[in-house]
Tab-separated table of C-alpha atoms in Angstrom:
chain	number	residue	atom	x	y	z
S	149	MET	CA	-11.858	14.056	0.163
S	150	LYS	CA	-9.174	14.293	2.990
S	151	ASP	CA	-7.983	10.823	2.090
S	152	LEU	CA	-7.965	11.553	-1.640
S	153	LEU	CA	-5.870	14.676	-1.077
S	154	ALA	CA	-3.540	12.846	1.287
S	155	ALA	CA	-3.118	10.017	-1.167
S	156	LEU	CA	-2.546	12.248	-4.139
S	157	ARG	CA	0.093	14.181	-2.328
S	158	LYS	CA	1.805	11.055	-1.181
S	159	ASP	CA	1.705	9.531	-4.757
S	160	LEU	CA	3.022	12.794	-6.469
S	161	LEU	CA	5.854	12.847	-3.821
S	162	LEU	CA	6.642	9.190	-4.622
S	163	GLN	CA	6.771	9.924	-8.277
S	164	TRP	CA	8.935	12.886	-7.815
S	165	ARG	CA	11.252	10.678	-5.718
S	166	GLY	CA	11.305	8.156	-8.584
S	167	ARG	CA	11.875	10.687	-11.315
S	168	ALA	CA	14.622	8.608	-12.715
S	169	GLN	CA	12.067	5.866	-13.411
S	170	VAL	CA	9.850	8.515	-14.993
S	171	ILE	CA	12.661	9.501	-17.414
S	172	ALA	CA	13.280	5.894	-18.045
S	173	ILE	CA	9.742	5.224	-18.964
S	174	PHE	CA	9.778	8.142	-21.320
S	175	ALA	CA	12.920	6.856	-22.994
S	176	PHE	CA	11.125	3.488	-23.441
S	177	GLY	CA	8.206	5.234	-25.060
S	178	ALA	CA	10.532	7.277	-27.380
S	179	ALA	CA	12.533	4.051	-28.263
S	180	ALA	CA	9.308	2.270	-29.205
S	181	LEU	CA	8.241	5.297	-31.500
S	182	LEU	CA	11.692	5.086	-33.131
S	183	LEU	CA	11.337	1.243	-33.766
S	184	PHE	CA	7.843	1.610	-35.128
S	185	SER	CA	9.195	4.302	-37.572
S	186	PHE	CA	11.778	1.652	-38.762
S	187	ALA	CA	8.871	-0.676	-39.493
S	188	ILE	CA	7.298	1.801	-41.821
S	189	GLY	CA	10.409	2.756	-43.572
S	190	PRO	CA	11.338	6.224	-45.246
S	191	ASP	CA	7.897	6.900	-46.874
S	192	SER	CA	7.077	10.153	-45.387
S	193	ALA	CA	3.359	10.084	-46.200
S	194	ALA	CA	3.033	6.624	-44.653
S	195	LEU	CA	4.919	7.755	-41.497
S	196	ARG	CA	2.512	10.763	-41.158
S	197	GLU	CA	-0.492	8.594	-41.695
S	198	HIS	CA	0.437	6.075	-38.981
S	199	ALA	CA	1.941	8.571	-36.543
S	200	ALA	CA	-1.076	8.802	-34.286
S	201	GLY	CA	-1.366	5.051	-34.027
S	202	PHE	CA	2.187	4.678	-33.020
S	203	LEU	CA	2.039	7.525	-30.570
S	204	TRP	CA	-0.761	5.782	-28.671
S	205	LEU	CA	0.830	2.378	-28.989
S	206	GLY	CA	4.045	3.710	-27.477
S	207	LEU	CA	2.105	5.421	-24.732
S	208	LEU	CA	0.135	2.305	-23.999
S	209	LEU	CA	3.185	0.116	-23.780
S	210	ALA	CA	4.993	2.675	-21.613
S	211	SER	CA	1.800	3.120	-19.414
S	212	THR	CA	2.017	-0.571	-18.208
S	213	LEU	CA	5.413	0.172	-16.975
S	214	ALA	CA	4.320	3.362	-15.146
S	215	LEU	CA	1.137	1.735	-13.645
S	216	ALA	CA	3.075	-1.288	-12.356
S	217	GLU	CA	5.718	0.897	-10.977
S	218	SER	CA	3.099	2.855	-9.012
S	219	PHE	CA	2.144	-0.221	-7.064
S	220	GLU	CA	5.646	-1.443	-6.527
S	221	ARG	CA	6.216	1.152	-3.749
S	222	GLU	CA	2.977	0.121	-2.188
S	223	MET	CA	4.006	-3.535	-2.048
S	224	GLU	CA	7.627	-3.389	-1.008
S	225	GLU	CA	6.735	-2.978	2.716
S	226	GLN	CA	2.908	-3.376	2.378
S	227	ALA	CA	2.555	0.282	2.751
S	228	LEU	CA	-0.829	0.260	1.191
S	229	GLU	CA	-2.019	-2.160	3.766
S	230	GLY	CA	-0.633	0.145	6.430
S	231	LEU	CA	-2.813	2.982	5.087
S	232	LEU	CA	-5.956	0.767	4.867
S	233	LEU	CA	-5.428	-0.139	8.460
S	234	LEU	CA	-5.348	3.472	9.703
S	235	PRO	CA	-8.100	3.411	8.244
S	236	ALA	CA	-7.808	5.289	4.967
S	237	SER	CA	-10.796	5.018	2.615
S	238	PRO	CA	-10.007	2.752	-0.225
S	239	ARG	CA	-11.976	5.009	-2.613
S	240	GLY	CA	-9.712	7.960	-1.582
S	241	LEU	CA	-6.582	5.954	-2.052
S	242	TYR	CA	-7.793	4.747	-5.495
S	243	TYR	CA	-8.625	8.236	-6.694
S	244	GLY	CA	-5.348	9.718	-5.325
S	245	LYS	CA	-3.312	7.168	-7.108
S	246	ALA	CA	-5.405	7.243	-10.287
S	247	LEU	CA	-4.995	10.953	-10.435
S	248	ALA	CA	-1.275	10.731	-9.887
S	249	ASN	CA	-1.050	8.041	-12.596
S	250	TRP	CA	-3.113	10.219	-14.836
S	251	ALA	CA	-0.784	13.214	-14.325
S	252	HIS	CA	2.201	10.872	-15.025
S	253	LEU	CA	0.693	9.330	-18.212
S	254	ALA	CA	-0.568	12.732	-19.590
S	255	LEU	CA	2.905	14.195	-18.992
S	256	LEU	CA	4.475	11.268	-20.784
S	257	GLY	CA	1.918	11.708	-23.680
S	258	VAL	CA	2.800	15.441	-24.057
S	259	ALA	CA	6.530	14.667	-23.843
S	260	LEU	CA	6.239	12.000	-26.716
S	261	VAL	CA	4.484	14.441	-29.055
S	262	PRO	CA	7.749	16.247	-30.128
S	263	VAL	CA	9.266	12.799	-30.581
S	264	MET	CA	6.474	11.900	-32.985
S	265	VAL	CA	6.769	15.167	-34.829
S	266	VAL	CA	10.535	14.762	-35.331
S	267	LEU	CA	10.250	11.038	-36.316
S	268	TYR	CA	7.091	10.956	-38.308
S	269	ASP	CA	6.927	14.550	-39.477
S	270	ALA	CA	3.400	14.641	-38.032
S	271	GLY	CA	2.610	18.037	-36.346
S	272	THR	CA	-0.494	19.973	-35.729
S	273	LEU	CA	-1.259	23.523	-35.079
S	274	ARG	CA	-4.212	22.598	-32.891
S	275	LEU	CA	-1.992	22.028	-29.929
S	276	PHE	CA	-4.684	22.654	-27.267
S	277	SER	CA	-7.021	20.172	-28.849
S	278	LEU	CA	-4.151	17.617	-28.995
S	279	VAL	CA	-3.338	18.193	-25.309
S	280	GLY	CA	-7.171	17.698	-24.611
S	281	VAL	CA	-7.216	14.422	-26.484
S	282	ILE	CA	-4.086	13.206	-24.629
S	283	LEU	CA	-5.771	14.163	-21.418
S	284	LEU	CA	-8.918	12.352	-22.200
S	285	GLY	CA	-7.022	9.220	-23.622
S	286	THR	CA	-4.627	9.055	-20.644
S	287	ALA	CA	-7.600	9.342	-18.263
S	288	GLY	CA	-9.042	6.284	-19.964
S	289	LEU	CA	-5.826	4.385	-19.413
S	290	SER	CA	-5.127	5.479	-15.924
S	291	ALA	CA	-8.540	4.590	-14.327
S	292	PRO	CA	-8.761	0.941	-15.371
S	293	GLY	CA	-4.921	0.728	-15.361
S	294	THR	CA	-4.769	1.716	-11.677
S	295	LEU	CA	-7.384	-0.951	-10.728
S	296	TYR	CA	-5.773	-3.751	-12.740
S	297	ALA	CA	-2.246	-2.740	-11.469
S	298	ALA	CA	-3.581	-3.172	-7.836
S	299	MET	CA	-5.123	-6.474	-8.848
S	300	THR	CA	-1.964	-7.814	-10.438
S	301	SER	CA	0.494	-6.247	-7.875
S	302	GLN	CA	0.303	-9.213	-5.543
S	303	THR	CA	0.812	-11.819	-8.168
S	304	ARG	CA	4.093	-13.222	-9.287
S	305	ALA	CA	3.455	-12.775	-13.030
S	306	ARG	CA	2.400	-9.140	-12.724
S	307	GLN	CA	4.472	-7.847	-15.588
S	308	THR	CA	2.701	-10.232	-17.827
S	309	LEU	CA	-0.803	-10.173	-16.338
S	310	LEU	CA	-1.253	-6.456	-16.277
S	311	PRO	CA	-1.012	-5.864	-20.070
S	312	LEU	CA	-2.979	-9.065	-20.614
S	313	LEU	CA	-5.838	-7.757	-18.545
S	314	LEU	CA	-5.551	-4.123	-19.482
S	315	PHE	CA	-5.024	-4.175	-23.289
S	316	PRO	CA	-8.305	-5.814	-24.240
S	317	LEU	CA	-10.240	-3.449	-21.913
S	318	VAL	CA	-8.704	-0.197	-23.305
S	319	VAL	CA	-9.245	-1.051	-26.992
S	320	PRO	CA	-12.007	1.607	-27.192
S	321	VAL	CA	-9.584	4.267	-25.769
S	322	LEU	CA	-6.934	3.285	-28.175
S	323	LEU	CA	-9.344	3.381	-31.159
S	324	ALA	CA	-10.883	6.730	-30.223
S	325	ALA	CA	-7.644	8.362	-29.208
S	326	VAL	CA	-5.867	7.271	-32.328
S	327	LYS	CA	-8.677	8.409	-34.492
S	328	ALA	CA	-9.034	11.773	-32.738
S	329	THR	CA	-5.184	12.410	-32.895
S	330	SER	CA	-5.192	11.457	-36.535
S	331	LEU	CA	-7.875	13.902	-37.261
S	332	LEU	CA	-5.855	16.588	-35.656
S	333	ILE	CA	-2.635	15.698	-37.629
S	334	LEU	CA	-4.237	14.929	-40.957
S	335	GLY	CA	-7.172	17.263	-40.861
S	336	ASP	CA	-10.862	16.950	-40.033
S	337	PRO	CA	-12.921	18.063	-42.953
S	338	MET	CA	-16.141	16.079	-41.891
S	339	GLY	CA	-15.905	17.323	-38.199
S	340	GLN	CA	-15.459	13.922	-36.755
S	341	LEU	CA	-13.472	15.024	-33.751
S	342	ARG	CA	-16.199	15.643	-31.362
S	343	PRO	CA	-17.801	11.975	-31.515
S	344	TRP	CA	-14.445	10.446	-30.850
S	345	THR	CA	-13.619	12.700	-27.929
S	346	THR	CA	-17.055	12.104	-26.561
S	347	LEU	CA	-16.474	8.357	-26.688
S	348	LEU	CA	-13.150	8.968	-24.701
S	349	ALA	CA	-14.901	11.109	-22.250
S	350	ALA	CA	-17.740	8.503	-21.709
S	351	PHE	CA	-15.248	5.605	-21.321
S	352	GLY	CA	-13.355	7.788	-18.668
S	353	VAL	CA	-16.440	8.601	-16.738
S	354	ILE	CA	-17.475	4.963	-16.682
S	355	HIS	CA	-14.181	3.695	-15.593
S	356	TRP	CA	-13.349	6.331	-13.100
S	357	SER	CA	-16.700	5.416	-11.471
S	358	ILE	CA	-16.242	1.769	-11.490
S	359	GLY	CA	-12.585	1.978	-10.314
S	360	GLY	CA	-13.609	3.779	-7.094
S	361	LEU	CA	-16.222	1.168	-6.396
S	362	LEU	CA	-14.197	-1.824	-6.948
S	363	PHE	CA	-10.796	-0.887	-5.502
S	364	GLY	CA	-11.692	-1.770	-1.880
S	365	ARG	CA	-12.647	-5.303	-2.967
S	366	VAL	CA	-9.395	-5.609	-4.872
S	367	VAL	CA	-6.988	-4.561	-2.053
S	368	GLU	CA	-8.774	-5.985	0.965
S	369	ASP	CA	-8.403	-9.602	2.230
Q	191	MET	CA	-14.538	-4.141	39.672
Q	192	SER	CA	-13.991	-6.210	36.474
Q	193	ARG	CA	-12.261	-4.546	33.568
Q	194	MET	CA	-13.835	-4.346	30.067
Q	195	ILE	CA	-12.859	-7.077	27.630
Q	196	ALA	CA	-10.595	-5.449	25.019
Q	197	VAL	CA	-10.137	-8.538	22.777
Q	198	ALA	CA	-12.454	-11.492	22.626
Q	199	ALA	CA	-11.756	-14.238	20.007
Q	200	SER	CA	-13.956	-17.183	19.870
Q	201	GLY	CA	-13.295	-20.301	17.647
Q	202	VAL	CA	-11.036	-18.357	15.280
Q	203	CYS	CA	-9.836	-20.457	12.312
Q	204	ARG	CA	-7.843	-19.373	9.336
Q	205	ARG	CA	-6.313	-21.374	6.500
Q	206	TYR	CA	-3.855	-20.615	3.726
Q	207	GLY	CA	-4.697	-23.024	0.966
Q	208	ARG	CA	-5.139	-26.451	2.501
Q	209	ARG	CA	-3.155	-25.720	5.555
Q	210	TRP	CA	-4.895	-24.485	8.730
Q	211	ALA	CA	-2.798	-21.726	10.211
Q	212	LEU	CA	-5.153	-21.244	13.238
Q	213	THR	CA	-7.706	-23.765	14.524
Q	214	ASP	CA	-10.439	-22.991	17.017
Q	215	VAL	CA	-8.535	-20.233	18.962
Q	216	THR	CA	-10.523	-18.868	21.871
Q	217	PHE	CA	-9.273	-16.269	24.400
Q	218	GLU	CA	-10.181	-13.045	26.022
Q	219	VAL	CA	-7.888	-10.137	27.056
Q	220	PRO	CA	-9.052	-7.491	29.565
Q	221	GLU	CA	-8.555	-3.861	28.663
Q	222	GLY	CA	-5.188	-2.461	29.692
Q	223	ALA	CA	-3.441	-5.919	29.846
Q	224	LEU	CA	-0.093	-6.546	28.408
Q	225	VAL	CA	-0.168	-9.910	26.740
Q	226	MET	CA	2.721	-11.994	25.210
Q	227	VAL	CA	1.794	-14.257	22.279
Q	228	THR	CA	4.471	-16.867	21.802
Q	229	GLY	CA	5.048	-20.130	20.036
Q	230	ARG	CA	7.390	-21.778	17.460
Q	231	ASN	CA	7.801	-20.390	14.016
Q	232	GLY	CA	4.678	-21.032	11.926
Q	233	SER	CA	2.496	-21.518	15.058
Q	234	GLY	CA	0.107	-18.845	13.923
Q	235	LYS	CA	1.228	-15.876	15.946
Q	236	SER	CA	1.350	-13.380	13.104
Q	237	THR	CA	-1.740	-14.645	11.548
Q	238	LEU	CA	-3.674	-14.228	14.911
Q	239	LEU	CA	-2.369	-10.647	15.200
Q	240	ARG	CA	-3.250	-9.823	11.573
Q	241	ILE	CA	-6.818	-11.090	12.124
Q	242	LEU	CA	-7.124	-9.040	15.280
Q	243	ALA	CA	-5.818	-5.918	13.155
Q	244	THR	CA	-8.357	-6.704	10.452
Q	245	ALA	CA	-5.558	-7.020	7.919
Q	246	ILE	CA	-6.991	-10.452	7.135
Q	247	ARG	CA	-10.256	-12.231	7.947
Q	248	ALA	CA	-10.781	-15.335	9.942
Q	249	ASP	CA	-12.368	-18.168	7.869
Q	250	ARG	CA	-14.434	-19.214	10.983
Q	251	GLY	CA	-15.119	-17.838	14.353
Q	252	THR	CA	-15.639	-14.278	15.764
Q	253	VAL	CA	-13.373	-11.566	17.073
Q	254	ARG	CA	-14.501	-8.590	19.031
Q	255	ILE	CA	-12.220	-5.679	19.805
Q	256	LEU	CA	-13.617	-3.172	22.398
Q	257	ASP	CA	-17.085	-4.740	21.847
Q	258	LEU	CA	-16.925	-4.235	18.091
Q	259	ASP	CA	-17.062	-7.052	15.628
Q	260	VAL	CA	-13.950	-7.016	13.381
Q	261	ARG	CA	-16.035	-8.249	10.422
Q	262	GLU	CA	-19.071	-5.875	10.730
Q	263	ASP	CA	-17.464	-2.766	12.309
Q	264	ARG	CA	-14.131	-3.038	10.527
Q	265	ASP	CA	-13.468	0.744	10.092
Q	266	SER	CA	-14.447	1.425	13.673
Q	267	VAL	CA	-12.052	-1.191	14.878
Q	268	ARG	CA	-9.256	0.041	12.672
Q	269	ARG	CA	-9.564	3.468	14.498
Q	270	LYS	CA	-8.831	1.693	17.792
Q	271	VAL	CA	-6.187	-0.754	16.681
Q	272	ALA	CA	-2.537	-0.258	15.589
Q	273	LEU	CA	-0.450	-3.118	14.142
Q	274	LEU	CA	3.365	-3.439	13.899
Q	275	GLY	CA	3.745	-6.253	11.417
Q	276	HIS	CA	6.586	-8.126	9.848
Q	277	ARG	CA	6.621	-5.591	7.083
Q	278	THR	CA	7.020	-2.046	8.128
Q	279	HIS	CA	4.233	-0.277	6.132
Q	280	LEU	CA	6.810	2.341	5.170
Q	281	TYR	CA	7.572	4.006	1.794
Q	282	GLU	CA	11.151	3.376	1.011
Q	283	PRO	CA	11.769	6.381	-1.149
Q	284	LEU	CA	10.318	8.793	1.322
Q	285	THR	CA	12.157	10.280	4.297
Q	286	ALA	CA	11.246	9.267	7.824
Q	287	LEU	CA	9.553	12.564	8.389
Q	288	GLU	CA	7.537	12.272	5.057
Q	289	ASN	CA	6.347	8.833	5.992
Q	290	LEU	CA	5.083	10.071	9.340
Q	291	ALA	CA	3.574	13.175	7.626
Q	292	ALA	CA	1.807	11.117	5.123
Q	293	ARG	CA	0.188	8.868	7.743
Q	294	ALA	CA	-0.577	11.915	9.890
Q	295	ARG	CA	-2.615	13.413	7.045
Q	296	PHE	CA	-4.733	10.212	6.732
Q	297	LEU	CA	-5.200	10.186	10.563
Q	298	GLY	CA	-6.189	13.886	10.587
Q	299	ALA	CA	-3.258	14.635	12.907
Q	300	ASP	CA	-0.729	17.400	12.699
Q	301	PRO	CA	1.653	16.754	9.790
Q	302	ARG	CA	4.091	19.583	10.749
Q	303	ARG	CA	7.704	18.921	11.245
Q	304	GLY	CA	7.786	19.923	15.048
Q	305	PRO	CA	5.269	17.241	16.376
Q	306	LEU	CA	6.644	14.610	14.038
Q	307	LEU	CA	10.321	15.228	15.153
Q	308	SER	CA	9.098	14.718	18.749
Q	309	ARG	CA	7.673	11.397	17.675
Q	310	LEU	CA	11.008	10.439	15.985
Q	311	GLU	CA	12.798	11.480	19.184
Q	312	GLU	CA	10.797	8.958	21.183
Q	313	VAL	CA	12.395	6.202	19.024
Q	314	GLY	CA	15.822	7.688	18.821
Q	315	LEU	CA	15.670	8.866	15.164
Q	316	ALA	CA	15.314	12.610	15.517
Q	317	ASP	CA	18.684	13.250	13.854
Q	318	ARG	CA	17.769	10.978	10.794
Q	319	GLY	CA	14.365	12.483	10.104
Q	320	ASP	CA	15.407	13.837	6.647
Q	321	ASP	CA	16.965	10.610	5.411
Q	322	PRO	CA	15.172	8.367	2.947
Q	323	VAL	CA	13.959	5.032	4.581
Q	324	GLN	CA	15.821	3.079	1.916
Q	325	ALA	CA	19.047	4.278	3.542
Q	326	PHE	CA	18.053	2.993	6.934
Q	327	SER	CA	19.369	-0.283	8.583
Q	328	ALA	CA	16.656	-2.873	9.336
Q	329	GLY	CA	16.813	-1.799	13.154
Q	330	MET	CA	16.136	1.815	12.200
Q	331	ARG	CA	13.220	0.873	10.017
Q	332	GLN	CA	11.907	-1.067	12.979
Q	333	ARG	CA	12.256	2.040	15.189
Q	334	LEU	CA	10.513	4.221	12.636
Q	335	ALA	CA	7.697	1.435	12.247
Q	336	LEU	CA	7.230	1.734	16.014
Q	337	ALA	CA	7.014	5.496	15.832
Q	338	SER	CA	4.295	5.159	13.196
Q	339	VAL	CA	2.377	2.678	15.490
Q	340	LEU	CA	2.556	5.273	18.354
Q	341	GLN	CA	1.364	7.942	16.058
Q	342	GLN	CA	-2.069	6.133	15.794
Q	343	GLN	CA	-2.645	6.530	19.594
Q	344	ALA	CA	-4.669	3.303	19.494
Q	345	ARG	CA	-6.461	1.709	22.401
Q	346	VAL	CA	-5.231	-1.780	21.212
Q	347	VAL	CA	-1.768	-2.175	20.071
Q	348	LEU	CA	-0.566	-5.367	18.296
Q	349	LEU	CA	3.239	-5.870	17.992
Q	350	ASP	CA	4.627	-8.658	15.999
Q	351	GLU	CA	8.267	-9.198	17.035
Q	352	PRO	CA	8.816	-5.676	18.202
Q	353	TYR	CA	12.370	-6.548	19.145
Q	354	GLY	CA	13.257	-7.766	15.688
Q	355	HIS	CA	16.416	-6.231	14.189
Q	356	LEU	CA	17.038	-4.048	17.188
Q	357	ASP	CA	20.224	-3.476	19.095
Q	358	PRO	CA	20.437	-3.627	22.936
Q	359	PRO	CA	19.414	0.033	23.399
Q	360	GLY	CA	16.510	-0.756	21.025
Q	361	PHE	CA	15.451	-3.594	23.332
Q	362	LEU	CA	15.445	-1.146	26.185
Q	363	LEU	CA	13.516	1.306	24.108
Q	364	VAL	CA	10.762	-1.258	23.441
Q	365	ASP	CA	10.668	-2.105	27.149
Q	366	GLY	CA	10.166	1.514	27.979
Q	367	LEU	CA	7.434	1.895	25.268
Q	368	LEU	CA	5.571	-1.161	26.705
Q	369	GLN	CA	5.779	0.241	30.093
Q	370	ARG	CA	4.416	3.519	28.806
Q	371	LEU	CA	1.557	1.974	27.032
Q	372	ARG	CA	0.699	-0.029	30.253
Q	373	ARG	CA	0.680	3.207	32.236
Q	374	GLU	CA	-1.671	4.788	29.612
Q	375	GLY	CA	-4.113	1.923	29.910
Q	376	THR	CA	-3.490	0.625	26.293
Q	377	THR	CA	-4.034	-3.029	25.679
Q	378	VAL	CA	-0.994	-4.668	24.100
Q	379	LEU	CA	-0.550	-8.060	22.506
Q	380	MET	CA	3.032	-8.734	21.670
Q	381	ALA	CA	4.129	-11.660	19.635
Q	382	THR	CA	7.758	-12.607	20.597
Q	383	HIS	CA	10.154	-15.459	21.033
Q	384	LEU	CA	11.867	-13.632	23.942
Q	385	VAL	CA	10.076	-15.562	26.534
Q	386	ASN	CA	11.957	-14.536	29.544
Q	387	ARG	CA	11.743	-10.890	28.694
Q	388	GLY	CA	8.011	-11.325	27.980
Q	389	ARG	CA	7.505	-12.997	31.370
Q	390	ASN	CA	9.097	-9.967	33.105
Q	391	LEU	CA	7.050	-7.453	31.250
Q	392	CYS	CA	3.711	-8.898	30.534
Q	393	ASP	CA	0.682	-9.767	32.757
Q	394	ARG	CA	-0.639	-12.610	30.548
Q	395	GLY	CA	0.631	-15.016	28.034
Q	396	LEU	CA	-0.850	-17.053	25.145
Q	397	VAL	CA	1.055	-20.013	23.629
Q	398	LEU	CA	0.290	-21.247	20.171
Q	399	GLU	CA	1.331	-24.721	18.941
Q	400	ALA	CA	0.644	-25.518	15.315
Q	401	GLY	CA	-2.215	-23.074	15.155
Q	402	ARG	CA	-3.934	-24.194	18.391
Q	403	LEU	CA	-4.101	-22.328	21.678
Q	404	ALA	CA	-1.929	-24.476	23.983
Q	405	TYR	CA	-1.885	-21.982	27.064
Q	406	ALA	CA	-3.716	-18.957	28.104
Q	407	GLY	CA	-3.040	-17.621	31.544
Q	408	THR	CA	-0.594	-15.493	33.521
Q	409	ALA	CA	2.738	-14.734	31.890
Q	410	ALA	CA	4.623	-15.906	35.039
Q	411	GLN	CA	3.315	-19.478	34.799
Q	412	MET	CA	3.603	-19.687	30.992
Q	413	PRO	CA	5.312	-22.868	29.778
Q	414	GLN	CA	8.504	-22.522	27.707
Q	415	PRO	CA	7.128	-23.157	24.264
Q	416	LEU	CA	10.506	-23.408	22.624
Q	417	GLY	CA	11.922	-26.139	24.725
Q	418	ALA	CA	15.513	-26.131	26.057
Q	419	ASP	CA	16.819	-24.304	22.997
Q	420	GLY	CA	14.579	-21.358	23.545
Q	421	ALA	CA	16.089	-20.639	26.979
Q	422	GLY	CA	19.398	-20.078	25.153
Q	423	PHE	CA	18.091	-17.205	23.129
Q	424	ALA	CA	20.019	-13.922	23.641
Q	425	GLU	CA	17.441	-11.447	24.981
Q	426	GLY	CA	19.465	-8.302	24.532
Q	427	ALA	CA	20.250	-5.603	27.155
């Protein structure tokens, strides 16, 4: 727990110091949403229908930048190795970084919602439920994303490898998050929201558990 | 009375791809000794220190640090060993104090400003504690990395090119730190090309040639591994 708190504090501080990058990643996500809206055209019903899908696609694309960035700082001067040699627990380092990445992605998701509302005319009054879905969805992106970002951070083709590895794995998150968000925007007459959020929660529990177990093997020689 | 063996390496081999960086390296270092490790570029000095620090594993052979096996008791070894590597292990966007505070939290040490400033004072950086590392020169980064190594209060300290990037006062600073570590009974292995300086400071010497141990004995009698050119290296103040 000591190592987890120390890692979380360090990673949140690093994100705060790199806030210009956080803003740039938000701008990237917003630009993706704008471009997707051009692909649909001026049909307001179609825009609203696809809003949830594009929100999560934008968030997924932006998340690869955020996840990769979180390990750039670790690799510049092999700072992560320095912590492992102290020795810091790999599990504590993983959960600290995954929580910081989760906070970053959740903030990014929440910040993209007004962009979606403006571009796609797709709002909802169930704001707390929407934030809950964003929290569950971004938890499902952050846990495997942190593990794969660590795995690819030492490779030359990391910008390509991270999405190649991560995207197929998080298809269930994408599907469930899009469906749950759509139900919140377009209405949920059949009460389908709970099964989709349960799927998101189950995916999160599995991958947060696996990530903690595997991280040591990924970052140690 | 014989001293405890602090570092015992036996038949250590390590390869990168097809190239063997270390081949059958065997030596012992008594506790409290100050040992210079030297050899040409690519002779395996850094690889050896990284194996001793448990940063990488040996492909063959065994290493024991203070009677602990580096493979089986890795975390226990890490609590007793500190490494100054080629890379500084620092976070560039954080300030010097924030870097030390982050490490102090993992070490369970005091992360408050006062004790950390004293640590920075030891390496001549007390007035730059609030500056981000990315604004530091290479020499200042090296000084901060030295401070973070001292922060660990390890029984075995591994220094890979500790004089790298330093100015003449920095050379004297490292000399002073080495003498202090010796007084405290810390075992130090220092990889360096500054052979004459090492001979004056160290008790023992190891010379690596193409990954093999070519000499293990007293520092005073150590051969010049760099040939005639090596003697011409500037060795600072």
